[in-house]
Amino acid sequence: MSRSLTAAGPVAELALTGDLARPARLTVSQLLAWPQHRARVSFDCATSGTRHHSFTGPLLHEVLSAAGPRFDPARRRDRLRFLIAVHGTDGHHALLSWAEIDPDFGRAPVLLAVTLDGAPLDGAGAQLVLPQDRCGARYVSGIDAVRVDGGYLAGSGAG
């Protein structure tokens, strides 16, 4: 995980990279400045059964939109080819499509959570929360990178 040093010790950061006009590095404290949304979730965990938690944080769509995804403005559906790769400090990865989180399409309320059951995630880093998922496999803890990639074009590979 990328960390900045402060008087209180290291602070977890996540990097927004890829096809963005304004890539950024964000801390949990900076994510707290965004409008906060709450999600009460239940999901199946392969190792510990059903889990129940409450998370708060900004919507992934809002944070990434502010970073300026490089969609072709002349083609409304251009954003449908964009993928979002999320990486955690433990090596866990998850992949989403832009259409999943876009209000004009899937409108999934995916969070970059800054609290878990009321406890701040300052030291651990933000967590990806997908309230619509029945399985918790795409919940990524300690996010250190979110990459937006518009390079995917279906049918462009050799056959």
PDB file of N, CA and C in Angstrom, residues 44-151:
ATOM      1  N   ASP A  44     -22.228 -13.713   1.599  1.00  0.00           N
ATOM      2  CA  ASP A  44     -21.653 -15.006   1.946  1.00  0.00           C
ATOM      3  C   ASP A  44     -20.139 -14.941   1.820  1.00  0.00           C
ATOM      4  N   CYS A  45     -19.471 -15.415   2.853  1.00  0.00           N
ATOM      5  CA  CYS A  45     -18.012 -15.484   2.871  1.00  0.00           C
ATOM      6  C   CYS A  45     -17.633 -16.965   2.861  1.00  0.00           C
ATOM      7  N   ALA A  46     -16.745 -17.343   1.974  1.00  0.00           N
ATOM      8  CA  ALA A  46     -16.371 -18.751   1.830  1.00  0.00           C
ATOM      9  C   ALA A  46     -15.762 -19.321   3.111  1.00  0.00           C
ATOM     10  N   THR A  47     -15.078 -18.488   3.912  1.00  0.00           N
ATOM     11  CA  THR A  47     -14.401 -18.999   5.098  1.00  0.00           C
ATOM     12  C   THR A  47     -15.181 -18.840   6.393  1.00  0.00           C
ATOM     13  N   SER A  48     -16.136 -17.871   6.436  1.00  0.00           N
ATOM     14  CA  SER A  48     -16.817 -17.641   7.713  1.00  0.00           C
ATOM     15  C   SER A  48     -18.338 -17.529   7.610  1.00  0.00           C
ATOM     16  N   GLY A  49     -18.905 -17.962   6.496  1.00  0.00           N
ATOM     17  CA  GLY A  49     -20.366 -17.958   6.364  1.00  0.00           C
ATOM     18  C   GLY A  49     -20.923 -16.586   6.064  1.00  0.00           C
ATOM     19  N   THR A  50     -22.173 -16.371   6.438  1.00  0.00           N
ATOM     20  CA  THR A  50     -22.843 -15.111   6.151  1.00  0.00           C
ATOM     21  C   THR A  50     -22.328 -14.023   7.080  1.00  0.00           C
ATOM     22  N   ARG A  51     -21.993 -12.886   6.478  1.00  0.00           N
ATOM     23  CA  ARG A  51     -21.483 -11.728   7.225  1.00  0.00           C
ATOM     24  C   ARG A  51     -22.495 -10.599   7.114  1.00  0.00           C
ATOM     25  N   HIS A  52     -22.634  -9.814   8.159  1.00  0.00           N
ATOM     26  CA  HIS A  52     -23.524  -8.654   8.184  1.00  0.00           C
ATOM     27  C   HIS A  52     -22.700  -7.453   8.635  1.00  0.00           C
ATOM     28  N   HIS A  53     -22.684  -6.400   7.816  1.00  0.00           N
ATOM     29  CA  HIS A  53     -21.901  -5.200   8.146  1.00  0.00           C
ATOM     30  C   HIS A  53     -22.617  -3.953   7.678  1.00  0.00           C
ATOM     31  N   SER A  54     -22.166  -2.833   8.212  1.00  0.00           N
ATOM     32  CA  SER A  54     -22.608  -1.516   7.783  1.00  0.00           C
ATOM     33  C   SER A  54     -21.367  -0.742   7.342  1.00  0.00           C
ATOM     34  N   PHE A  55     -21.431  -0.160   6.166  1.00  0.00           N
ATOM     35  CA  PHE A  55     -20.320   0.611   5.620  1.00  0.00           C
ATOM     36  C   PHE A  55     -20.800   2.009   5.280  1.00  0.00           C
ATOM     37  N   THR A  56     -19.905   2.983   5.335  1.00  0.00           N
ATOM     38  CA  THR A  56     -20.178   4.314   4.799  1.00  0.00           C
ATOM     39  C   THR A  56     -19.003   4.723   3.930  1.00  0.00           C
ATOM     40  N   GLY A  57     -19.320   5.553   2.933  1.00  0.00           N
ATOM     41  CA  GLY A  57     -18.287   6.078   2.050  1.00  0.00           C
ATOM     42  C   GLY A  57     -18.887   6.692   0.814  1.00  0.00           C
ATOM     43  N   PRO A  58     -18.058   7.320  -0.003  1.00  0.00           N
ATOM     44  CA  PRO A  58     -18.558   7.900  -1.247  1.00  0.00           C
ATOM     45  C   PRO A  58     -18.816   6.826  -2.292  1.00  0.00           C
ATOM     46  N   LEU A  59     -19.646   7.168  -3.262  1.00  0.00           N
ATOM     47  CA  LEU A  59     -19.891   6.256  -4.372  1.00  0.00           C
ATOM     48  C   LEU A  59     -18.672   6.230  -5.293  1.00  0.00           C
ATOM     49  N   LEU A  60     -18.287   5.041  -5.705  1.00  0.00           N
ATOM     50  CA  LEU A  60     -17.164   4.877  -6.631  1.00  0.00           C
ATOM     51  C   LEU A  60     -17.405   5.701  -7.893  1.00  0.00           C
ATOM     52  N   HIS A  61     -18.628   5.691  -8.404  1.00  0.00           N
ATOM     53  CA  HIS A  61     -18.941   6.436  -9.624  1.00  0.00           C
ATOM     54  C   HIS A  61     -18.638   7.928  -9.464  1.00  0.00           C
ATOM     55  N   GLU A  62     -19.006   8.518  -8.331  1.00  0.00           N
ATOM     56  CA  GLU A  62     -18.770   9.946  -8.113  1.00  0.00           C
ATOM     57  C   GLU A  62     -17.285  10.268  -8.065  1.00  0.00           C
ATOM     58  N   VAL A  63     -16.524   9.446  -7.367  1.00  0.00           N
ATOM     59  CA  VAL A  63     -15.082   9.679  -7.240  1.00  0.00           C
ATOM     60  C   VAL A  63     -14.394   9.539  -8.595  1.00  0.00           C
ATOM     61  N   LEU A  64     -14.726   8.485  -9.329  1.00  0.00           N
ATOM     62  CA  LEU A  64     -14.090   8.283 -10.632  1.00  0.00           C
ATOM     63  C   LEU A  64     -14.550   9.323 -11.649  1.00  0.00           C
ATOM     64  N   SER A  65     -15.800   9.734 -11.603  1.00  0.00           N
ATOM     65  CA  SER A  65     -16.272  10.768 -12.526  1.00  0.00           C
ATOM     66  C   SER A  65     -15.508  12.070 -12.326  1.00  0.00           C
ATOM     67  N   ALA A  66     -15.215  12.408 -11.072  1.00  0.00           N
ATOM     68  CA  ALA A  66     -14.446  13.623 -10.783  1.00  0.00           C
ATOM     69  C   ALA A  66     -13.026  13.543 -11.326  1.00  0.00           C
ATOM     70  N   ALA A  67     -12.515  12.332 -11.492  1.00  0.00           N
ATOM     71  CA  ALA A  67     -11.159  12.145 -12.037  1.00  0.00           C
ATOM     72  C   ALA A  67     -11.137  12.260 -13.560  1.00  0.00           C
ATOM     73  N   GLY A  68     -12.296  12.396 -14.186  1.00  0.00           N
ATOM     74  CA  GLY A  68     -12.378  12.656 -15.617  1.00  0.00           C
ATOM     75  C   GLY A  68     -12.064  11.485 -16.526  1.00  0.00           C
ATOM     76  N   PRO A  69     -12.893  10.439 -16.498  1.00  0.00           N
ATOM     77  CA  PRO A  69     -12.656   9.326 -17.424  1.00  0.00           C
ATOM     78  C   PRO A  69     -12.626   9.839 -18.860  1.00  0.00           C
ATOM     79  N   ARG A  70     -11.754   9.313 -19.661  1.00  0.00           N
ATOM     80  CA  ARG A  70     -11.547   9.796 -21.036  1.00  0.00           C
ATOM     81  C   ARG A  70     -12.512   9.121 -22.017  1.00  0.00           C
ATOM     82  N   PHE A  71     -13.806   9.363 -21.786  1.00  0.00           N
ATOM     83  CA  PHE A  71     -14.833   8.891 -22.719  1.00  0.00           C
ATOM     84  C   PHE A  71     -14.829   9.798 -23.944  1.00  0.00           C
ATOM     85  N   ASP A  72     -15.241   9.256 -25.075  1.00  0.00           N
ATOM     86  CA  ASP A  72     -15.434  10.065 -26.270  1.00  0.00           C
ATOM     87  C   ASP A  72     -16.777  10.772 -26.111  1.00  0.00           C
ATOM     88  N   PRO A  73     -16.785  12.103 -25.927  1.00  0.00           N
ATOM     89  CA  PRO A  73     -18.044  12.815 -25.674  1.00  0.00           C
ATOM     90  C   PRO A  73     -19.013  12.784 -26.856  1.00  0.00           C
ATOM     91  N   ALA A  74     -18.510  12.483 -28.040  1.00  0.00           N
ATOM     92  CA  ALA A  74     -19.382  12.420 -29.210  1.00  0.00           C
ATOM     93  C   ALA A  74     -20.111  11.085 -29.310  1.00  0.00           C
ATOM     94  N   ARG A  75     -19.691  10.114 -28.483  1.00  0.00           N
ATOM     95  CA  ARG A  75     -20.301   8.780 -28.537  1.00  0.00           C
ATOM     96  C   ARG A  75     -20.773   8.401 -27.135  1.00  0.00           C
ATOM     97  N   ARG A  76     -22.067   8.530 -26.891  1.00  0.00           N
ATOM     98  CA  ARG A  76     -22.628   8.285 -25.556  1.00  0.00           C
ATOM     99  C   ARG A  76     -22.280   6.897 -25.020  1.00  0.00           C
ATOM    100  N   ARG A  77     -22.285   5.913 -25.891  1.00  0.00           N
ATOM    101  CA  ARG A  77     -22.035   4.539 -25.441  1.00  0.00           C
ATOM    102  C   ARG A  77     -20.551   4.192 -25.323  1.00  0.00           C
ATOM    103  N   ASP A  78     -19.677   5.145 -25.599  1.00  0.00           N
ATOM    104  CA  ASP A  78     -18.243   4.873 -25.504  1.00  0.00           C
ATOM    105  C   ASP A  78     -17.851   4.394 -24.105  1.00  0.00           C
ATOM    106  N   ARG A  79     -18.514   4.921 -23.092  1.00  0.00           N
ATOM    107  CA  ARG A  79     -18.172   4.557 -21.700  1.00  0.00           C
ATOM    108  C   ARG A  79     -18.430   3.085 -21.395  1.00  0.00           C
ATOM    109  N   LEU A  80     -19.210   2.412 -22.234  1.00  0.00           N
ATOM    110  CA  LEU A  80     -19.529   1.009 -21.983  1.00  0.00           C
ATOM    111  C   LEU A  80     -18.343   0.081 -22.182  1.00  0.00           C
ATOM    112  N   ARG A  81     -17.285   0.551 -22.822  1.00  0.00           N
ATOM    113  CA  ARG A  81     -16.106  -0.296 -23.027  1.00  0.00           C
ATOM    114  C   ARG A  81     -15.064  -0.136 -21.915  1.00  0.00           C
ATOM    115  N   PHE A  82     -15.355   0.703 -20.925  1.00  0.00           N
ATOM    116  CA  PHE A  82     -14.390   0.965 -19.863  1.00  0.00           C
ATOM    117  C   PHE A  82     -14.530  -0.049 -18.722  1.00  0.00           C
ATOM    118  N   LEU A  83     -13.388  -0.510 -18.258  1.00  0.00           N
ATOM    119  CA  LEU A  83     -13.309  -1.439 -17.127  1.00  0.00           C
ATOM    120  C   LEU A  83     -12.647  -0.741 -15.951  1.00  0.00           C
ATOM    121  N   ILE A  84     -12.959  -1.214 -14.759  1.00  0.00           N
ATOM    122  CA  ILE A  84     -12.394  -0.661 -13.524  1.00  0.00           C
ATOM    123  C   ILE A  84     -11.743  -1.806 -12.761  1.00  0.00           C
ATOM    124  N   ALA A  85     -10.444  -1.721 -12.576  1.00  0.00           N
ATOM    125  CA  ALA A  85      -9.697  -2.738 -11.833  1.00  0.00           C
ATOM    126  C   ALA A  85      -9.345  -2.177 -10.459  1.00  0.00           C
ATOM    127  N   VAL A  86      -9.704  -2.918  -9.417  1.00  0.00           N
ATOM    128  CA  VAL A  86      -9.444  -2.494  -8.040  1.00  0.00           C
ATOM    129  C   VAL A  86      -8.458  -3.477  -7.427  1.00  0.00           C
ATOM    130  N   HIS A  87      -7.432  -2.948  -6.764  1.00  0.00           N
ATOM    131  CA  HIS A  87      -6.383  -3.777  -6.169  1.00  0.00           C
ATOM    132  C   HIS A  87      -6.255  -3.440  -4.686  1.00  0.00           C
ATOM    133  N   GLY A  88      -6.132  -4.472  -3.859  1.00  0.00           N
ATOM    134  CA  GLY A  88      -5.936  -4.290  -2.425  1.00  0.00           C
ATOM    135  C   GLY A  88      -4.514  -4.620  -2.009  1.00  0.00           C
ATOM    136  N   THR A  89      -4.141  -4.148  -0.838  1.00  0.00           N
ATOM    137  CA  THR A  89      -2.783  -4.348  -0.343  1.00  0.00           C
ATOM    138  C   THR A  89      -2.448  -5.820  -0.108  1.00  0.00           C
ATOM    139  N   ASP A  90      -3.473  -6.658   0.044  1.00  0.00           N
ATOM    140  CA  ASP A  90      -3.233  -8.085   0.253  1.00  0.00           C
ATOM    141  C   ASP A  90      -3.136  -8.852  -1.068  1.00  0.00           C
ATOM    142  N   GLY A  91      -3.165  -8.129  -2.201  1.00  0.00           N
ATOM    143  CA  GLY A  91      -3.071  -8.768  -3.507  1.00  0.00           C
ATOM    144  C   GLY A  91      -4.418  -9.128  -4.116  1.00  0.00           C
ATOM    145  N   HIS A  92      -5.498  -8.896  -3.389  1.00  0.00           N
ATOM    146  CA  HIS A  92      -6.842  -9.193  -3.885  1.00  0.00           C
ATOM    147  C   HIS A  92      -7.195  -8.200  -4.996  1.00  0.00           C
ATOM    148  N   HIS A  93      -7.804  -8.706  -6.073  1.00  0.00           N
ATOM    149  CA  HIS A  93      -8.233  -7.889  -7.206  1.00  0.00           C
ATOM    150  C   HIS A  93      -9.725  -8.080  -7.441  1.00  0.00           C
ATOM    151  N   ALA A  94     -10.350  -7.063  -7.998  1.00  0.00           N
ATOM    152  CA  ALA A  94     -11.737  -7.181  -8.470  1.00  0.00           C
ATOM    153  C   ALA A  94     -11.855  -6.323  -9.721  1.00  0.00           C
ATOM    154  N   LEU A  95     -12.721  -6.759 -10.612  1.00  0.00           N
ATOM    155  CA  LEU A  95     -12.934  -6.063 -11.871  1.00  0.00           C
ATOM    156  C   LEU A  95     -14.414  -5.732 -12.010  1.00  0.00           C
ATOM    157  N   LEU A  96     -14.706  -4.503 -12.395  1.00  0.00           N
ATOM    158  CA  LEU A  96     -16.075  -4.054 -12.634  1.00  0.00           C
ATOM    159  C   LEU A  96     -16.121  -3.401 -14.009  1.00  0.00           C
ATOM    160  N   SER A  97     -17.306  -3.312 -14.567  1.00  0.00           N
ATOM    161  CA  SER A  97     -17.470  -2.543 -15.797  1.00  0.00           C
ATOM    162  C   SER A  97     -18.001  -1.168 -15.419  1.00  0.00           C
ATOM    163  N   TRP A  98     -17.681  -0.161 -16.242  1.00  0.00           N
ATOM    164  CA  TRP A  98     -18.215   1.176 -15.980  1.00  0.00           C
ATOM    165  C   TRP A  98     -19.740   1.138 -15.980  1.00  0.00           C
ATOM    166  N   ALA A  99     -20.317   0.344 -16.866  1.00  0.00           N
ATOM    167  CA  ALA A  99     -21.779   0.283 -16.968  1.00  0.00           C
ATOM    168  C   ALA A  99     -22.421  -0.171 -15.653  1.00  0.00           C
ATOM    169  N   GLU A 100     -21.737  -0.989 -14.876  1.00  0.00           N
ATOM    170  CA  GLU A 100     -22.280  -1.437 -13.583  1.00  0.00           C
ATOM    171  C   GLU A 100     -22.576  -0.274 -12.660  1.00  0.00           C
ATOM    172  N   ILE A 101     -21.689   0.724 -12.628  1.00  0.00           N
ATOM    173  CA  ILE A 101     -21.808   1.812 -11.660  1.00  0.00           C
ATOM    174  C   ILE A 101     -22.441   3.072 -12.242  1.00  0.00           C
ATOM    175  N   ASP A 102     -22.577   3.125 -13.559  1.00  0.00           N
ATOM    176  CA  ASP A 102     -23.099   4.316 -14.234  1.00  0.00           C
ATOM    177  C   ASP A 102     -24.603   4.460 -13.976  1.00  0.00           C
ATOM    178  N   PRO A 103     -25.058   5.645 -13.534  1.00  0.00           N
ATOM    179  CA  PRO A 103     -26.491   5.846 -13.265  1.00  0.00           C
ATOM    180  C   PRO A 103     -27.395   5.627 -14.476  1.00  0.00           C
ATOM    181  N   ASP A 104     -26.853   5.752 -15.694  1.00  0.00           N
ATOM    182  CA  ASP A 104     -27.660   5.516 -16.894  1.00  0.00           C
ATOM    183  C   ASP A 104     -27.788   4.036 -17.228  1.00  0.00           C
ATOM    184  N   PHE A 105     -27.067   3.180 -16.553  1.00  0.00           N
ATOM    185  CA  PHE A 105     -27.085   1.752 -16.861  1.00  0.00           C
ATOM    186  C   PHE A 105     -27.360   0.948 -15.594  1.00  0.00           C
ATOM    187  N   GLY A 106     -26.359   0.295 -15.006  1.00  0.00           N
ATOM    188  CA  GLY A 106     -26.584  -0.571 -13.849  1.00  0.00           C
ATOM    189  C   GLY A 106     -26.885   0.158 -12.559  1.00  0.00           C
ATOM    190  N   ARG A 107     -26.338   1.361 -12.405  1.00  0.00           N
ATOM    191  CA  ARG A 107     -26.570   2.198 -11.227  1.00  0.00           C
ATOM    192  C   ARG A 107     -26.271   1.490  -9.903  1.00  0.00           C
ATOM    193  N   ALA A 108     -25.320   0.570  -9.891  1.00  0.00           N
ATOM    194  CA  ALA A 108     -24.975  -0.126  -8.649  1.00  0.00           C
ATOM    195  C   ALA A 108     -24.340   0.866  -7.669  1.00  0.00           C
ATOM    196  N   PRO A 109     -24.804   0.890  -6.417  1.00  0.00           N
ATOM    197  CA  PRO A 109     -24.290   1.835  -5.422  1.00  0.00           C
ATOM    198  C   PRO A 109     -22.984   1.352  -4.786  1.00  0.00           C
ATOM    199  N   VAL A 110     -21.967   1.176  -5.615  1.00  0.00           N
ATOM    200  CA  VAL A 110     -20.675   0.673  -5.155  1.00  0.00           C
ATOM    201  C   VAL A 110     -19.970   1.759  -4.353  1.00  0.00           C
ATOM    202  N   LEU A 111     -19.490   1.400  -3.169  1.00  0.00           N
ATOM    203  CA  LEU A 111     -18.841   2.360  -2.276  1.00  0.00           C
ATOM    204  C   LEU A 111     -17.330   2.176  -2.221  1.00  0.00           C
ATOM    205  N   LEU A 112     -16.653   3.292  -1.982  1.00  0.00           N
ATOM    206  CA  LEU A 112     -15.279   3.268  -1.489  1.00  0.00           C
ATOM    207  C   LEU A 112     -15.436   3.536   0.009  1.00  0.00           C
ATOM    208  N   ALA A 113     -15.633   2.481   0.771  1.00  0.00           N
ATOM    209  CA  ALA A 113     -15.993   2.620   2.187  1.00  0.00           C
ATOM    210  C   ALA A 113     -14.840   3.193   3.000  1.00  0.00           C
ATOM    211  N   VAL A 114     -15.216   4.111   3.909  1.00  0.00           N
ATOM    212  CA  VAL A 114     -14.254   4.721   4.821  1.00  0.00           C
ATOM    213  C   VAL A 114     -14.525   4.331   6.271  1.00  0.00           C
ATOM    214  N   THR A 115     -15.692   3.674   6.508  1.00  0.00           N
ATOM    215  CA  THR A 115     -15.964   3.104   7.828  1.00  0.00           C
ATOM    216  C   THR A 115     -16.550   1.710   7.648  1.00  0.00           C
ATOM    217  N   LEU A 116     -16.289   0.873   8.621  1.00  0.00           N
ATOM    218  CA  LEU A 116     -16.827  -0.486   8.698  1.00  0.00           C
ATOM    219  C   LEU A 116     -17.434  -0.642  10.081  1.00  0.00           C
ATOM    220  N   ASP A 117     -18.743  -0.830  10.127  1.00  0.00           N
ATOM    221  CA  ASP A 117     -19.461  -0.959  11.398  1.00  0.00           C
ATOM    222  C   ASP A 117     -19.145   0.194  12.348  1.00  0.00           C
ATOM    223  N   GLY A 118     -19.043   1.395  11.777  1.00  0.00           N
ATOM    224  CA  GLY A 118     -18.797   2.605  12.556  1.00  0.00           C
ATOM    225  C   GLY A 118     -17.333   2.895  12.846  1.00  0.00           C
ATOM    226  N   ALA A 119     -16.452   1.955  12.592  1.00  0.00           N
ATOM    227  CA  ALA A 119     -15.028   2.162  12.850  1.00  0.00           C
ATOM    228  C   ALA A 119     -14.348   2.737  11.607  1.00  0.00           C
ATOM    229  N   PRO A 120     -13.534   3.790  11.777  1.00  0.00           N
ATOM    230  CA  PRO A 120     -12.855   4.380  10.632  1.00  0.00           C
ATOM    231  C   PRO A 120     -11.805   3.429  10.051  1.00  0.00           C
ATOM    232  N   LEU A 121     -11.617   3.537   8.745  1.00  0.00           N
ATOM    233  CA  LEU A 121     -10.641   2.689   8.050  1.00  0.00           C
ATOM    234  C   LEU A 121      -9.376   3.473   7.684  1.00  0.00           C
ATOM    235  N   ASP A 122      -9.066   4.515   8.454  1.00  0.00           N
ATOM    236  CA  ASP A 122      -7.928   5.382   8.151  1.00  0.00           C
ATOM    237  C   ASP A 122      -6.631   4.611   7.933  1.00  0.00           C
ATOM    238  N   GLY A 123      -6.267   3.777   8.873  1.00  0.00           N
ATOM    239  CA  GLY A 123      -4.999   3.049   8.789  1.00  0.00           C
ATOM    240  C   GLY A 123      -5.028   1.908   7.797  1.00  0.00           C
ATOM    241  N   ALA A 124      -6.169   1.226   7.696  1.00  0.00           N
ATOM    242  CA  ALA A 124      -6.278   0.060   6.816  1.00  0.00           C
ATOM    243  C   ALA A 124      -6.474   0.456   5.360  1.00  0.00           C
ATOM    244  N   GLY A 125      -7.077   1.615   5.130  1.00  0.00           N
ATOM    245  CA  GLY A 125      -7.384   2.045   3.769  1.00  0.00           C
ATOM    246  C   GLY A 125      -8.827   1.743   3.406  1.00  0.00           C
ATOM    247  N   ALA A 126      -9.282   2.411   2.367  1.00  0.00           N
ATOM    248  CA  ALA A 126     -10.666   2.266   1.912  1.00  0.00           C
ATOM    249  C   ALA A 126     -10.961   0.828   1.488  1.00  0.00           C
ATOM    250  N   GLN A 127     -12.239   0.476   1.511  1.00  0.00           N
ATOM    251  CA  GLN A 127     -12.674  -0.860   1.115  1.00  0.00           C
ATOM    252  C   GLN A 127     -13.728  -0.745   0.028  1.00  0.00           C
ATOM    253  N   LEU A 128     -13.611  -1.588  -1.005  1.00  0.00           N
ATOM    254  CA  LEU A 128     -14.614  -1.673  -2.052  1.00  0.00           C
ATOM    255  C   LEU A 128     -15.799  -2.454  -1.507  1.00  0.00           C
ATOM    256  N   VAL A 129     -17.006  -1.879  -1.638  1.00  0.00           N
ATOM    257  CA  VAL A 129     -18.223  -2.513  -1.131  1.00  0.00           C
ATOM    258  C   VAL A 129     -19.248  -2.553  -2.261  1.00  0.00           C
ATOM    259  N   LEU A 130     -19.726  -3.748  -2.569  1.00  0.00           N
ATOM    260  CA  LEU A 130     -20.728  -3.958  -3.619  1.00  0.00           C
ATOM    261  C   LEU A 130     -21.985  -4.517  -2.977  1.00  0.00           C
ATOM    262  N   PRO A 131     -22.870  -3.639  -2.489  1.00  0.00           N
ATOM    263  CA  PRO A 131     -24.052  -4.097  -1.753  1.00  0.00           C
ATOM    264  C   PRO A 131     -24.922  -5.083  -2.516  1.00  0.00           C
ATOM    265  N   GLN A 132     -24.887  -5.037  -3.824  1.00  0.00           N
ATOM    266  CA  GLN A 132     -25.723  -5.913  -4.642  1.00  0.00           C
ATOM    267  C   GLN A 132     -25.166  -7.328  -4.754  1.00  0.00           C
ATOM    268  N   ASP A 133     -23.913  -7.551  -4.384  1.00  0.00           N
ATOM    269  CA  ASP A 133     -23.300  -8.885  -4.502  1.00  0.00           C
ATOM    270  C   ASP A 133     -23.733  -9.787  -3.349  1.00  0.00           C
ATOM    271  N   ARG A 134     -24.160 -10.981  -3.675  1.00  0.00           N
ATOM    272  CA  ARG A 134     -24.536 -11.982  -2.659  1.00  0.00           C
ATOM    273  C   ARG A 134     -23.292 -12.612  -2.040  1.00  0.00           C
ATOM    274  N   CYS A 135     -22.236 -12.700  -2.823  1.00  0.00           N
ATOM    275  CA  CYS A 135     -20.960 -13.252  -2.376  1.00  0.00           C
ATOM    276  C   CYS A 135     -20.012 -12.087  -2.091  1.00  0.00           C
ATOM    277  N   GLY A 136     -19.194 -12.202  -1.074  1.00  0.00           N
ATOM    278  CA  GLY A 136     -18.291 -11.125  -0.691  1.00  0.00           C
ATOM    279  C   GLY A 136     -16.955 -11.119  -1.407  1.00  0.00           C
ATOM    280  N   ALA A 137     -16.805 -11.911  -2.449  1.00  0.00           N
ATOM    281  CA  ALA A 137     -15.496 -12.045  -3.106  1.00  0.00           C
ATOM    282  C   ALA A 137     -14.988 -10.756  -3.742  1.00  0.00           C
ATOM    283  N   ARG A 138     -15.880  -9.844  -4.151  1.00  0.00           N
ATOM    284  CA  ARG A 138     -15.411  -8.599  -4.767  1.00  0.00           C
ATOM    285  C   ARG A 138     -15.236  -7.467  -3.753  1.00  0.00           C
ATOM    286  N   TYR A 139     -15.435  -7.740  -2.480  1.00  0.00           N
ATOM    287  CA  TYR A 139     -15.146  -6.743  -1.454  1.00  0.00           C
ATOM    288  C   TYR A 139     -13.624  -6.726  -1.298  1.00  0.00           C
ATOM    289  N   VAL A 140     -12.996  -5.609  -1.651  1.00  0.00           N
ATOM    290  CA  VAL A 140     -11.541  -5.512  -1.590  1.00  0.00           C
ATOM    291  C   VAL A 140     -11.167  -4.582  -0.445  1.00  0.00           C
ATOM    292  N   SER A 141     -10.386  -5.091   0.506  1.00  0.00           N
ATOM    293  CA  SER A 141      -9.945  -4.303   1.655  1.00  0.00           C
ATOM    294  C   SER A 141      -8.607  -3.643   1.350  1.00  0.00           C
ATOM    295  N   GLY A 142      -8.351  -2.529   2.027  1.00  0.00           N
ATOM    296  CA  GLY A 142      -7.061  -1.861   1.892  1.00  0.00           C
ATOM    297  C   GLY A 142      -6.742  -1.503   0.447  1.00  0.00           C
ATOM    298  N   ILE A 143      -7.680  -0.851  -0.227  1.00  0.00           N
ATOM    299  CA  ILE A 143      -7.471  -0.511  -1.639  1.00  0.00           C
ATOM    300  C   ILE A 143      -6.245   0.388  -1.766  1.00  0.00           C
ATOM    301  N   ASP A 144      -5.329  -0.007  -2.661  1.00  0.00           N
ATOM    302  CA  ASP A 144      -4.191   0.863  -2.940  1.00  0.00           C
ATOM    303  C   ASP A 144      -4.191   1.365  -4.383  1.00  0.00           C
ATOM    304  N   ALA A 145      -5.035   0.788  -5.245  1.00  0.00           N
ATOM    305  CA  ALA A 145      -5.093   1.252  -6.630  1.00  0.00           C
ATOM    306  C   ALA A 145      -6.453   0.961  -7.250  1.00  0.00           C
ATOM    307  N   VAL A 146      -6.934   1.944  -8.015  1.00  0.00           N
ATOM    308  CA  VAL A 146      -8.127   1.793  -8.839  1.00  0.00           C
ATOM    309  C   VAL A 146      -7.719   2.279 -10.227  1.00  0.00           C
ATOM    310  N   ARG A 147      -7.784   1.388 -11.202  1.00  0.00           N
ATOM    311  CA  ARG A 147      -7.388   1.733 -12.569  1.00  0.00           C
ATOM    312  C   ARG A 147      -8.605   1.695 -13.486  1.00  0.00           C
ATOM    313  N   VAL A 148      -8.794   2.770 -14.243  1.00  0.00           N
ATOM    314  CA  VAL A 148      -9.853   2.857 -15.239  1.00  0.00           C
ATOM    315  C   VAL A 148      -9.206   2.603 -16.596  1.00  0.00           C
ATOM    316  N   ASP A 149      -9.752   1.641 -17.340  1.00  0.00           N
ATOM    317  CA  ASP A 149      -9.134   1.236 -18.608  1.00  0.00           C
ATOM    318  C   ASP A 149     -10.169   1.212 -19.715  1.00  0.00           C
ATOM    319  N   GLY A 150      -9.992   2.078 -20.687  1.00  0.00           N
ATOM    320  CA  GLY A 150     -10.896   2.138 -21.829  1.00  0.00           C
ATOM    321  C   GLY A 150     -10.344   1.435 -23.045  1.00  0.00           C
ATOM    322  N   GLY A 151      -9.270   0.672 -22.880  1.00  0.00           N
ATOM    323  CA  GLY A 151      -8.625   0.021 -24.008  1.00  0.00           C
ATOM    324  C   GLY A 151      -9.278  -1.258 -24.477  1.00  0.00           C
TER     325      GLY A 151
END
